[in-house]
XYZ file of C-alpha atoms in Angstrom:
669
model
C -123.015 26.118 -120.994
C -123.037 25.422 -117.261
C -126.262 24.046 -116.053
C -125.612 22.560 -112.416
C -123.845 23.882 -109.449
C -122.699 21.505 -106.716
C -122.234 23.608 -103.046
C -121.546 26.242 -105.741
C -118.904 24.515 -107.667
C -120.129 24.704 -111.350
C -120.685 21.226 -112.997
C -121.608 19.952 -116.736
C -123.340 16.613 -116.603
C -122.359 15.625 -120.130
C -118.883 16.993 -121.925
C -116.727 19.860 -121.271
C -119.814 22.205 -121.447
C -118.005 25.438 -122.628
C -116.140 26.846 -125.937
C -113.271 27.817 -124.012
C -112.287 28.185 -120.397
C -109.496 29.857 -118.616
C -107.696 28.524 -115.366
C -105.230 30.548 -113.320
C -102.512 29.986 -110.575
C -99.856 32.349 -109.616
C -97.305 32.823 -112.788
C -99.303 30.019 -114.758
C -102.619 30.018 -116.909
C -103.951 27.634 -119.114
C -106.781 27.656 -121.692
C -109.280 24.446 -122.684
C -111.285 24.278 -125.633
C -114.619 22.630 -125.906
C -112.923 19.323 -127.128
C -111.301 19.233 -123.549
C -107.756 19.774 -124.815
C -105.398 22.455 -123.907
C -105.330 25.233 -126.497
C -102.848 27.475 -124.671
C -100.434 27.460 -122.008
C -99.049 30.695 -120.722
C -96.139 31.681 -117.887
C -95.121 34.614 -116.681
C -91.285 34.512 -115.611
C -88.512 37.076 -116.014
C -88.926 37.554 -119.627
C -91.100 40.624 -121.106
C -94.843 40.520 -119.707
C -96.065 40.605 -123.615
C -93.699 37.206 -124.182
C -96.026 35.339 -121.566
C -97.241 32.760 -124.524
C -95.540 29.656 -124.413
C -97.747 26.854 -126.052
C -100.659 27.492 -128.638
C -103.142 24.842 -129.742
C -106.283 25.187 -131.678
C -109.722 25.878 -130.033
C -111.319 23.996 -132.684
C -109.547 21.157 -133.984
C -108.410 18.349 -131.900
C -105.511 17.106 -134.007
C -103.124 19.510 -132.368
C -102.058 17.533 -129.100
C -100.897 19.800 -126.420
C -99.866 18.063 -123.388
C -102.960 15.677 -124.086
C -103.728 12.615 -121.631
C -104.743 9.285 -122.842
C -105.208 6.355 -120.983
C -104.282 2.565 -122.169
C -106.526 0.174 -120.655
C -105.392 -3.559 -121.325
C -102.728 -2.030 -124.130
C -105.512 0.194 -125.946
C -105.433 3.840 -125.598
C -108.352 5.940 -124.945
C -109.067 9.535 -124.576
C -110.716 10.460 -121.321
C -114.336 11.612 -121.803
C -115.831 14.212 -119.571
C -119.182 13.604 -117.628
C -119.720 15.353 -114.446
C -117.238 18.074 -114.965
C -116.467 20.644 -112.436
C -114.765 23.813 -113.278
C -112.694 25.005 -110.707
C -110.966 28.739 -111.081
C -107.616 26.536 -111.249
C -108.431 23.523 -113.415
C -111.326 21.130 -113.895
C -112.118 17.712 -112.449
C -114.304 15.038 -114.291
C -115.164 11.481 -114.664
C -115.945 8.787 -117.094
C -116.026 5.310 -117.513
C -114.189 3.361 -120.522
C -114.281 -0.628 -120.829
C -116.150 -0.864 -117.613
C -113.394 0.991 -115.368
C -114.435 4.385 -114.029
C -111.920 7.223 -113.741
C -111.521 10.685 -112.765
C -109.363 13.165 -114.502
C -108.034 16.387 -113.291
C -106.351 19.183 -114.473
C -104.975 21.837 -111.695
C -102.453 24.724 -111.995
C -100.141 25.540 -109.125
C -98.066 28.716 -109.192
C -95.810 27.600 -111.960
C -96.831 23.805 -112.663
C -99.638 22.392 -114.792
C -100.938 18.814 -113.231
C -102.651 16.356 -114.952
C -103.854 12.979 -113.121
C -105.713 10.188 -113.748
C -107.322 8.167 -110.931
C -109.247 4.823 -111.227
C -112.454 4.801 -109.282
C -113.414 1.211 -109.933
C -112.201 -1.457 -111.921
C -114.127 -4.713 -111.617
C -112.458 -6.625 -114.446
C -109.254 -5.730 -113.357
C -107.995 -4.338 -116.375
C -104.310 -3.036 -116.480
C -104.571 0.920 -116.297
C -101.687 2.944 -117.563
C -101.855 6.631 -118.751
C -99.706 8.528 -121.533
C -99.141 12.016 -122.484
C -98.747 13.491 -126.126
C -97.439 16.871 -127.540
C -96.823 18.026 -130.652
C -93.822 19.996 -131.359
C -94.868 22.552 -133.864
C -97.351 24.021 -130.976
C -94.605 26.492 -129.633
C -96.182 29.876 -129.657
C -94.620 32.227 -132.041
C -92.876 34.909 -130.263
C -90.312 37.331 -131.696
C -87.039 37.281 -130.267
C -87.351 33.569 -129.009
C -85.356 30.437 -129.311
C -85.694 26.867 -127.521
C -83.587 24.106 -127.528
C -84.928 20.827 -128.772
C -86.684 18.662 -126.545
C -84.123 16.291 -124.647
C -85.069 12.999 -122.780
C -83.119 12.590 -119.444
C -82.554 9.079 -117.548
C -85.898 9.323 -115.760
C -87.864 10.091 -118.924
C -88.297 13.408 -118.409
C -88.514 16.025 -121.254
C -86.735 19.375 -120.941
C -86.345 22.390 -123.008
C -84.303 25.577 -122.485
C -86.730 28.606 -123.836
C -84.593 31.889 -124.578
C -86.054 35.480 -125.099
C -84.211 38.214 -126.432
C -86.603 40.712 -127.403
C -85.626 42.863 -124.453
C -81.814 43.008 -125.513
C -80.800 40.842 -122.817
C -81.331 36.916 -123.130
C -83.515 35.414 -120.482
C -83.856 31.787 -120.128
C -87.104 29.743 -118.828
C -86.477 26.042 -118.322
C -89.459 23.807 -118.829
C -89.755 20.213 -117.742
C -92.643 17.505 -118.343
C -92.357 14.602 -115.987
C -94.468 12.238 -114.300
C -95.236 10.818 -110.632
C -94.697 7.378 -112.303
C -91.862 5.274 -113.909
C -92.161 6.416 -117.826
C -90.913 5.357 -121.165
C -90.783 8.444 -123.356
C -89.765 8.868 -127.045
C -90.160 11.285 -129.886
C -91.264 10.205 -133.137
C -90.682 11.827 -136.650
C -87.828 13.997 -135.156
C -89.710 15.700 -132.406
C -92.765 16.279 -134.302
C -94.846 14.126 -131.599
C -93.701 13.387 -128.195
C -94.890 10.617 -126.165
C -94.435 9.997 -122.420
C -96.302 6.600 -121.346
C -96.118 5.168 -117.805
C -94.463 1.569 -117.627
C -96.695 -0.044 -115.088
C -100.448 0.142 -114.236
C -101.302 1.874 -111.253
C -104.466 3.591 -109.720
C -103.308 6.919 -110.109
C -100.720 8.894 -112.243
C -99.753 12.544 -112.448
C -98.006 14.291 -115.445
C -96.932 17.912 -115.307
C -95.414 20.805 -117.342
C -93.218 22.670 -115.070
C -91.904 26.262 -115.670
C -88.546 26.920 -113.792
C -88.918 24.482 -111.383
C -86.814 25.269 -108.060
C -87.072 21.751 -106.951
C -88.314 18.118 -108.202
C -91.491 18.072 -108.939
C -92.245 14.311 -109.335
C -92.301 13.440 -105.752
C -95.025 15.544 -104.384
C -97.301 15.855 -107.753
C -100.437 14.310 -106.003
C -99.831 16.202 -102.563
C -99.675 19.523 -104.571
C -103.035 18.573 -106.261
C -104.973 17.373 -103.201
C -103.803 20.364 -101.023
C -105.014 22.954 -103.774
C -108.249 20.955 -104.234
C -108.705 20.805 -100.593
C -108.070 24.395 -99.991
C -110.472 25.474 -102.722
C -113.098 23.103 -100.968
C -112.650 24.300 -97.676
C -112.837 27.770 -98.815
C -116.319 27.346 -100.424
C -117.564 25.285 -97.329
C -116.000 27.516 -94.218
C -115.802 30.784 -96.254
C -117.890 33.598 -97.318
C -121.229 32.151 -98.492
C -124.295 33.679 -100.583
C -127.191 32.536 -100.544
C -129.631 34.520 -102.880
C -132.182 31.312 -104.173
C -130.369 31.759 -107.619
C -127.593 28.805 -107.535
C -125.830 30.220 -110.798
C -125.729 33.930 -109.026
C -124.631 32.165 -105.614
C -121.889 30.059 -107.556
C -120.325 33.107 -109.352
C -120.494 35.241 -105.928
C -119.070 32.525 -103.816
C -116.096 31.885 -106.010
C -115.012 35.552 -106.092
C -112.930 35.154 -103.405
C -111.160 31.366 -104.575
C -110.679 33.160 -108.067
C -108.926 36.206 -107.317
C -106.786 34.570 -105.067
C -105.711 32.067 -107.553
C -104.152 35.068 -109.432
C -101.936 36.335 -106.700
C -98.148 35.502 -107.339
C -96.988 33.034 -104.473
C -93.235 34.134 -104.517
C -94.360 37.880 -104.461
C -96.522 38.667 -101.698
C -98.902 41.613 -102.640
C -98.425 41.102 -106.570
C -101.837 40.124 -107.956
C -102.364 39.237 -111.921
C -105.099 41.261 -113.187
C -106.356 38.153 -115.349
C -105.129 35.198 -117.530
C -104.016 37.757 -119.921
C -102.613 40.548 -118.076
C -99.619 40.659 -115.657
C -99.442 43.009 -112.397
C -101.939 45.989 -112.517
C -101.842 48.313 -109.718
C -105.464 49.649 -109.978
C -106.932 46.058 -111.047
C -105.337 44.760 -107.956
C -106.457 47.679 -105.302
C -109.790 48.610 -106.829
C -112.652 46.917 -104.598
C -110.079 45.429 -102.197
C -113.001 45.067 -99.912
C -113.750 41.668 -101.522
C -110.709 40.483 -99.933
C -111.363 42.273 -96.503
C -114.902 41.142 -96.187
C -114.116 37.569 -97.107
C -111.587 37.316 -94.566
C -108.516 37.489 -96.672
C -106.925 40.731 -94.775
C -103.405 39.363 -95.304
C -103.684 39.888 -99.157
C -104.503 43.349 -98.482
C -101.918 43.957 -95.893
C -99.374 42.461 -98.665
C -100.614 44.801 -101.209
C -99.967 47.962 -99.108
C -96.574 46.883 -98.332
C -95.949 45.813 -102.424
C -97.370 49.158 -103.517
C -95.371 51.306 -101.130
C -92.145 49.356 -101.579
C -92.257 49.278 -105.569
C -93.281 52.962 -105.958
C -91.257 54.882 -108.561
C -89.676 57.937 -106.801
C -90.486 60.426 -109.316
C -93.871 58.666 -111.020
C -95.086 56.853 -107.309
C -97.740 53.800 -107.556
C -97.274 51.781 -110.275
C -100.325 51.446 -112.855
C -98.909 48.492 -114.669
C -95.449 46.727 -114.127
C -92.762 44.919 -116.010
C -91.969 41.337 -115.079
C -89.349 42.274 -112.508
C -92.267 44.503 -110.658
C -90.540 47.989 -112.070
C -92.534 50.622 -113.322
C -94.232 50.116 -116.465
C -97.195 52.722 -116.703
C -98.154 55.334 -113.907
C -101.496 57.092 -113.489
C -101.920 60.795 -112.583
C -101.251 61.371 -108.805
C -104.976 61.850 -108.164
C -105.522 58.236 -109.572
C -102.998 57.038 -107.076
C -105.083 57.992 -104.064
C -106.841 54.622 -104.957
C -104.146 53.431 -102.441
C -104.822 55.753 -99.627
C -108.400 54.596 -99.761
C -107.449 50.959 -99.687
C -105.486 51.802 -96.592
C -108.555 53.328 -94.874
C -110.715 50.385 -95.646
C -108.209 48.120 -94.680
C -108.132 49.672 -90.986
C -111.698 50.055 -91.081
C -112.571 46.274 -91.540
C -109.528 45.280 -89.340
C -108.762 47.882 -86.675
C -105.180 46.982 -87.073
C -103.193 50.053 -85.859
C -99.735 49.108 -86.825
C -100.577 48.410 -90.301
C -102.204 51.809 -90.450
C -99.305 53.719 -88.802
C -96.872 51.818 -91.133
C -98.540 53.297 -94.334
C -100.205 56.408 -93.371
C -97.047 58.706 -94.040
C -97.002 57.366 -97.459
C -100.694 57.451 -97.840
C -100.686 61.024 -97.178
C -97.725 61.732 -99.414
C -99.918 60.276 -102.387
C -102.792 62.814 -101.465
C -100.357 65.758 -101.354
C -98.715 65.155 -104.707
C -102.451 65.193 -105.806
C -102.940 68.180 -104.414
C -100.113 69.984 -105.708
C -101.326 69.167 -109.287
C -104.121 71.399 -108.296
C -106.165 73.242 -111.141
C -105.578 76.863 -111.360
C -109.208 77.368 -111.125
C -110.396 75.064 -108.468
C -108.915 72.783 -105.786
C -109.727 69.547 -107.929
C -106.758 67.953 -109.015
C -105.433 67.927 -112.537
C -104.228 64.724 -114.916
C -105.112 62.526 -117.738
C -107.980 60.180 -116.685
C -106.632 56.883 -115.735
C -109.796 54.910 -117.094
C -111.063 54.011 -119.875
C -107.760 53.341 -121.741
C -108.240 56.227 -124.332
C -109.660 59.327 -122.613
C -108.347 61.152 -125.471
C -111.326 60.407 -127.375
C -113.426 62.214 -125.225
C -111.099 65.516 -125.215
C -108.857 64.729 -122.268
C -105.235 66.200 -121.842
C -102.971 65.563 -118.883
C -103.684 69.146 -117.904
C -107.780 68.883 -117.692
C -109.716 68.096 -114.650
C -110.942 64.228 -114.918
C -114.070 62.780 -112.910
C -113.027 59.525 -112.460
C -109.504 60.857 -110.823
C -111.202 63.407 -108.377
C -113.789 60.876 -107.250
C -110.731 58.952 -105.990
C -108.953 62.103 -104.521
C -112.284 63.362 -103.021
C -112.736 59.880 -101.130
C -109.051 59.698 -99.958
C -109.425 63.336 -98.727
C -112.851 61.975 -96.825
C -110.664 58.727 -95.750
C -107.766 60.888 -94.263
C -109.990 63.327 -92.636
C -111.942 60.549 -91.007
C -108.415 58.811 -89.882
C -106.762 62.436 -88.841
C -109.130 65.139 -88.497
C -106.904 67.186 -90.329
C -108.382 67.632 -93.725
C -111.703 69.280 -92.713
C -111.447 72.595 -95.185
C -109.500 70.708 -98.074
C -112.332 68.271 -98.310
C -115.374 70.582 -98.043
C -113.617 72.830 -100.902
C -112.720 69.672 -102.985
C -116.693 68.406 -102.917
C -117.758 71.786 -103.532
C -115.756 72.717 -106.514
C -116.608 68.860 -107.814
C -120.359 69.626 -107.352
C -120.031 72.917 -109.100
C -117.454 72.268 -111.831
C -118.117 68.593 -113.004
C -121.967 68.574 -112.332
C -124.266 69.175 -115.321
C -127.608 70.132 -113.627
C -129.575 70.294 -116.913
C -128.939 66.551 -117.361
C -128.953 65.871 -113.369
C -125.652 63.831 -113.481
C -121.842 64.357 -113.718
C -119.734 65.282 -116.300
C -116.650 63.302 -117.661
C -114.034 65.898 -117.646
C -113.341 69.912 -117.868
C -110.866 71.497 -119.696
C -108.290 73.264 -117.518
C -107.232 76.098 -120.284
C -111.076 77.253 -121.082
C -112.889 75.365 -118.129
C -115.070 74.223 -121.060
C -117.461 71.332 -119.713
C -117.360 68.216 -122.235
C -120.748 67.046 -122.055
C -120.237 63.189 -121.831
C -121.962 61.277 -119.132
C -119.712 58.364 -117.480
C -121.285 55.341 -115.771
C -118.269 55.689 -113.138
C -119.891 59.235 -112.259
C -118.017 58.426 -109.135
C -115.546 55.380 -109.010
C -117.007 54.095 -105.857
C -114.372 52.569 -103.764
C -115.375 53.371 -100.051
C -118.264 54.397 -97.767
C -117.819 57.962 -99.045
C -118.300 57.012 -102.924
C -121.963 58.463 -103.062
C -121.517 61.523 -100.714
C -121.040 64.149 -103.411
C -124.439 65.394 -104.469
C -126.413 62.786 -102.113
C -129.813 64.842 -102.282
C -129.875 64.375 -106.055
C -129.212 60.392 -105.828
C -132.985 59.888 -106.914
C -132.652 61.988 -109.955
C -129.343 60.722 -110.785
C -130.879 57.057 -110.598
C -133.480 57.891 -112.864
C -131.033 58.844 -115.255
C -128.691 55.873 -115.167
C -131.693 53.590 -115.119
C -132.866 54.894 -118.317
C -129.859 55.674 -120.178
C -127.429 52.898 -119.296
C -129.105 49.465 -118.445
C -129.358 46.897 -121.385
C -130.045 43.094 -120.944
C -126.575 42.014 -120.436
C -125.036 44.785 -118.628
C -124.497 48.880 -118.088
C -123.259 50.944 -120.630
C -120.113 52.843 -119.838
C -121.495 56.001 -121.750
C -125.336 56.305 -122.632
C -125.857 54.990 -126.359
C -128.393 57.945 -126.974
C -125.646 60.876 -126.176
C -122.482 62.165 -127.292
C -119.112 60.175 -126.230
C -120.671 56.320 -127.143
C -118.355 54.050 -128.938
C -115.959 57.022 -129.472
C -113.176 54.824 -129.252
C -114.977 51.959 -131.155
C -114.506 49.735 -128.182
C -114.632 50.839 -124.175
C -117.076 53.608 -124.841
C -119.631 51.443 -125.733
C -119.094 48.485 -123.509
C -119.938 47.073 -119.976
C -117.273 46.944 -117.649
C -118.239 45.367 -114.139
C -115.153 47.308 -112.690
C -117.065 50.673 -112.702
C -120.216 49.854 -112.013
C -120.320 49.789 -108.179
C -121.703 53.319 -107.974
C -124.646 52.660 -109.977
C -125.825 49.537 -107.983
C -125.245 51.683 -105.030
C -127.624 54.317 -106.261
C -130.026 51.717 -107.017
C -130.045 50.643 -103.147
C -130.326 54.386 -101.722
C -132.988 55.131 -104.324
C -134.906 52.125 -103.205
C -135.053 50.358 -106.696
C -136.230 46.774 -105.987
C -135.974 46.055 -109.764
C -132.217 46.377 -109.853
C -131.892 43.026 -107.553
C -133.343 41.482 -110.664
C -131.271 42.942 -113.083
C -128.038 42.502 -111.321
C -128.909 38.820 -111.359
C -129.860 38.562 -115.032
C -126.421 40.443 -115.744
C -123.980 38.160 -113.716
C -125.798 34.794 -114.302
C -125.588 35.620 -118.143
C -121.564 35.308 -117.945
C -121.297 32.740 -115.207
C -123.207 30.232 -117.246
C -119.785 30.393 -119.306
C -117.375 30.601 -116.217
C -116.684 34.315 -116.872
C -115.761 37.131 -114.708
C -115.587 39.537 -117.985
C -113.076 42.112 -118.466
C -115.893 44.093 -120.577
C -118.432 43.341 -123.180
C -118.666 45.969 -126.096
C -122.432 46.302 -127.028
C -124.076 48.619 -129.736
C -126.890 46.820 -130.972
C -130.456 46.677 -129.488
C -130.617 43.080 -129.169
C -128.612 40.769 -127.389
C -124.600 39.565 -128.318
C -124.580 36.607 -129.953
C -121.411 35.727 -127.748
C -119.499 37.221 -124.735
C -116.163 39.293 -125.857
C -113.877 36.702 -124.316
C -115.713 33.291 -122.798
C -114.407 31.830 -119.769
C -112.043 34.700 -118.861
C -111.045 35.791 -115.356
C -110.664 39.449 -115.035
C -110.211 39.999 -111.045
C -111.450 43.423 -111.044
C -115.245 42.370 -112.179
C -115.007 39.283 -109.853
C -114.226 42.086 -106.986
C -116.940 44.532 -108.141
C -119.783 41.931 -108.423
C -118.704 40.597 -104.999
C -119.507 44.214 -103.429
C -122.053 44.837 -105.786
C -124.097 42.198 -104.294
C -123.304 42.963 -100.766
C -124.199 46.734 -101.274
C -127.357 46.450 -103.311
C -129.078 44.268 -100.902
C -127.377 45.433 -97.450
C -126.593 49.184 -98.427
C -123.272 48.389 -96.383
C -121.117 51.043 -95.305
C -117.907 50.316 -92.815
C -116.529 52.781 -91.020
C -113.551 53.476 -88.261
C -116.306 53.261 -85.504
C -118.935 50.673 -86.683
C -120.727 49.818 -89.794
C -124.403 50.876 -91.250
C -127.181 49.003 -93.244
C -129.747 50.461 -95.835
C -131.101 47.108 -96.611
C -133.229 46.581 -99.949
C -136.161 44.252 -100.020
C -136.015 41.769 -102.846
C -138.648 38.976 -103.948
C -136.640 36.291 -102.262
C -134.360 35.998 -98.861
C -130.903 37.190 -99.086
C -128.698 35.099 -96.831
C -124.751 35.938 -96.448
C -122.696 33.754 -94.211
C -119.194 34.207 -92.781
C -118.951 37.806 -93.494
C -116.012 39.235 -91.700
C -115.400 42.599 -89.856
C -112.750 43.166 -87.195
C -112.172 39.441 -87.150
C -115.881 38.430 -86.097
C -118.206 36.451 -88.251
C -121.494 37.950 -89.095
C -124.298 35.940 -90.857
C -126.812 38.443 -92.542
C -130.512 37.278 -93.024
C -133.049 39.636 -95.014
C -136.375 38.225 -95.131
C -139.847 39.879 -96.393
C -140.632 42.557 -98.957
C -142.906 45.052 -96.961
C -141.828 48.699 -96.895
C -140.201 49.220 -93.647
C -136.975 47.013 -92.199
C -136.709 45.864 -88.730
C -133.015 44.900 -87.771
C -131.879 42.761 -85.109
C -128.212 41.889 -83.990
C -128.355 38.237 -82.057
C -131.827 38.847 -81.170
C -132.013 42.402 -80.324
C -133.682 45.066 -82.099
C -131.094 47.931 -83.312
C -132.569 51.302 -82.803
C -129.427 53.208 -84.475
C -128.510 53.325 -88.034
C -124.405 52.770 -86.853
C -123.865 49.507 -85.200
C -120.724 50.048 -83.279
C -117.739 47.366 -83.125
C -118.275 46.935 -79.241
C -121.906 45.442 -80.104
C -120.434 42.410 -82.092
C -119.737 39.032 -80.568
C -117.283 36.673 -81.771
C -120.140 35.164 -84.134
C -123.039 37.002 -84.995
C -126.484 36.709 -86.603
C -127.831 40.173 -88.229
C -131.559 39.611 -89.191
C -133.458 42.209 -91.259
C -137.158 41.876 -91.799
C -139.247 43.960 -93.927
C -142.979 44.501 -92.742
C -145.772 46.901 -94.193
């Protein structure tokens, strides 16, 4: 468990500190076990996405050496030990002292390469310091239809192997090279049971690497690539968006959101973003809560996504839900669910004012919404289609012909976005919202229904956390007058110690699929926190802190946590996992819970919520301008000052902003 944070970098003083942790960069990901050794190494190349696993070690036994580093001091071999271990989105840094020599050892992933480095920090006795790398040959991941050549050692001591995948019916080759920044001696023992690579001469620093499909020689720029990656991360934490809540664990979780999701971007294909260490490129995982990129100043990522999902859209099925390794369509969503693209375009333009990008993509965004309208119900203006989330909506009676709440929440927000942009959708917006508030609302319970059958208009009385999938400033508009009632219902029936249930355990539908329907998924909790803000629930601030810090102590942005007991789970579902949509959701949750932020075309508004401690947010970005928020006090009335001037209007127009701004919120009785 992580116990310390140095400028928001998670640090463990003794040992590795985690049972397992996952690191990512571009196409590559690695898992390290608590014993400090690599236990999995994955790479997404041109092979099937299901065949991402290349090497598997052990999470419990240190016998298996999977590219394990050793240090050779005056001819004696040592394992590097772990002290002051800092866990980064793409690797770790640690220190130790062996035989009087102080060392730092790092692991850094960079796009398609895993680097490991040993650096001498002090060596008062002038011992000879060399390094070596060990790897067993039996640790290839078992993948159907795969073969690989025997490791060959070239004249420079590099190991090379060609992996061939044929499960798709077409042979796909992946070249793997193991090398070093130093001159090395390499050998295989007992056939290739154990392979060794050892530096020939003493050096202050030695790097070993494992490269997948390297297009250029890696040896010469090992150190430079590692240092650039580490420097970029340090700069991001120092100069990028920064939360200060008074809780170091929560601050670290929120401040690492942007660097972590950036690490999942595919460097050779702008706009393509992995969903996690375990999933390839998924449309909704990437596009949902894209404000996390925008508000942290990473607008280029969203601009790239707008290009990418338009350019890769299928002429028949539209925007991809899931993709193959060549970025072709694997799964699609109902047209109404694809409206997430349109909402993302609105959010991008609202945050940037970039008219060229808006004009470039607006026709496609309108086309998506038109397709959703063409799939109209026979009984209303709501759009039909199988609910795109959770994974098995059929367990709650959904069919592709029915009216889904989660899909139509995106459809309505897209219509409201287009109405704001063009003024052409006034009547349709009103009709869809009216039908939603009539057909998908259960007035007896005071909350949203999950779906309605198209054939019989039968309301299915299941009540999802994502009553509206909140992804825009319009996300809480439907039934806004019922927000206090909905907030009470959610807080009473959904909240538990480690999260918020997707469906309430005291009502039908809970655990109907044995998994997600009894789980907490951060990706769909944004509506909950926005309602808590709008209903003035101050206790929600402590609830949010408790949930996020529980997972972050295990360096996790969880996909989900399946939970069906009264007492706490003994462990998280996937400790050390890094799910992009969870990080982005929490990022937005924190801002909207504390500040009640809404970003519109003509400015932004706030509905601040007082907490027991001050809330500060630095280097927030809108329209290319920085804003520093500070919320103080716990009184009943909020007074807001922008650059020292008291604000009288709820909306803060863009022309009021300077290049650098301070927005101070003072709560008074």
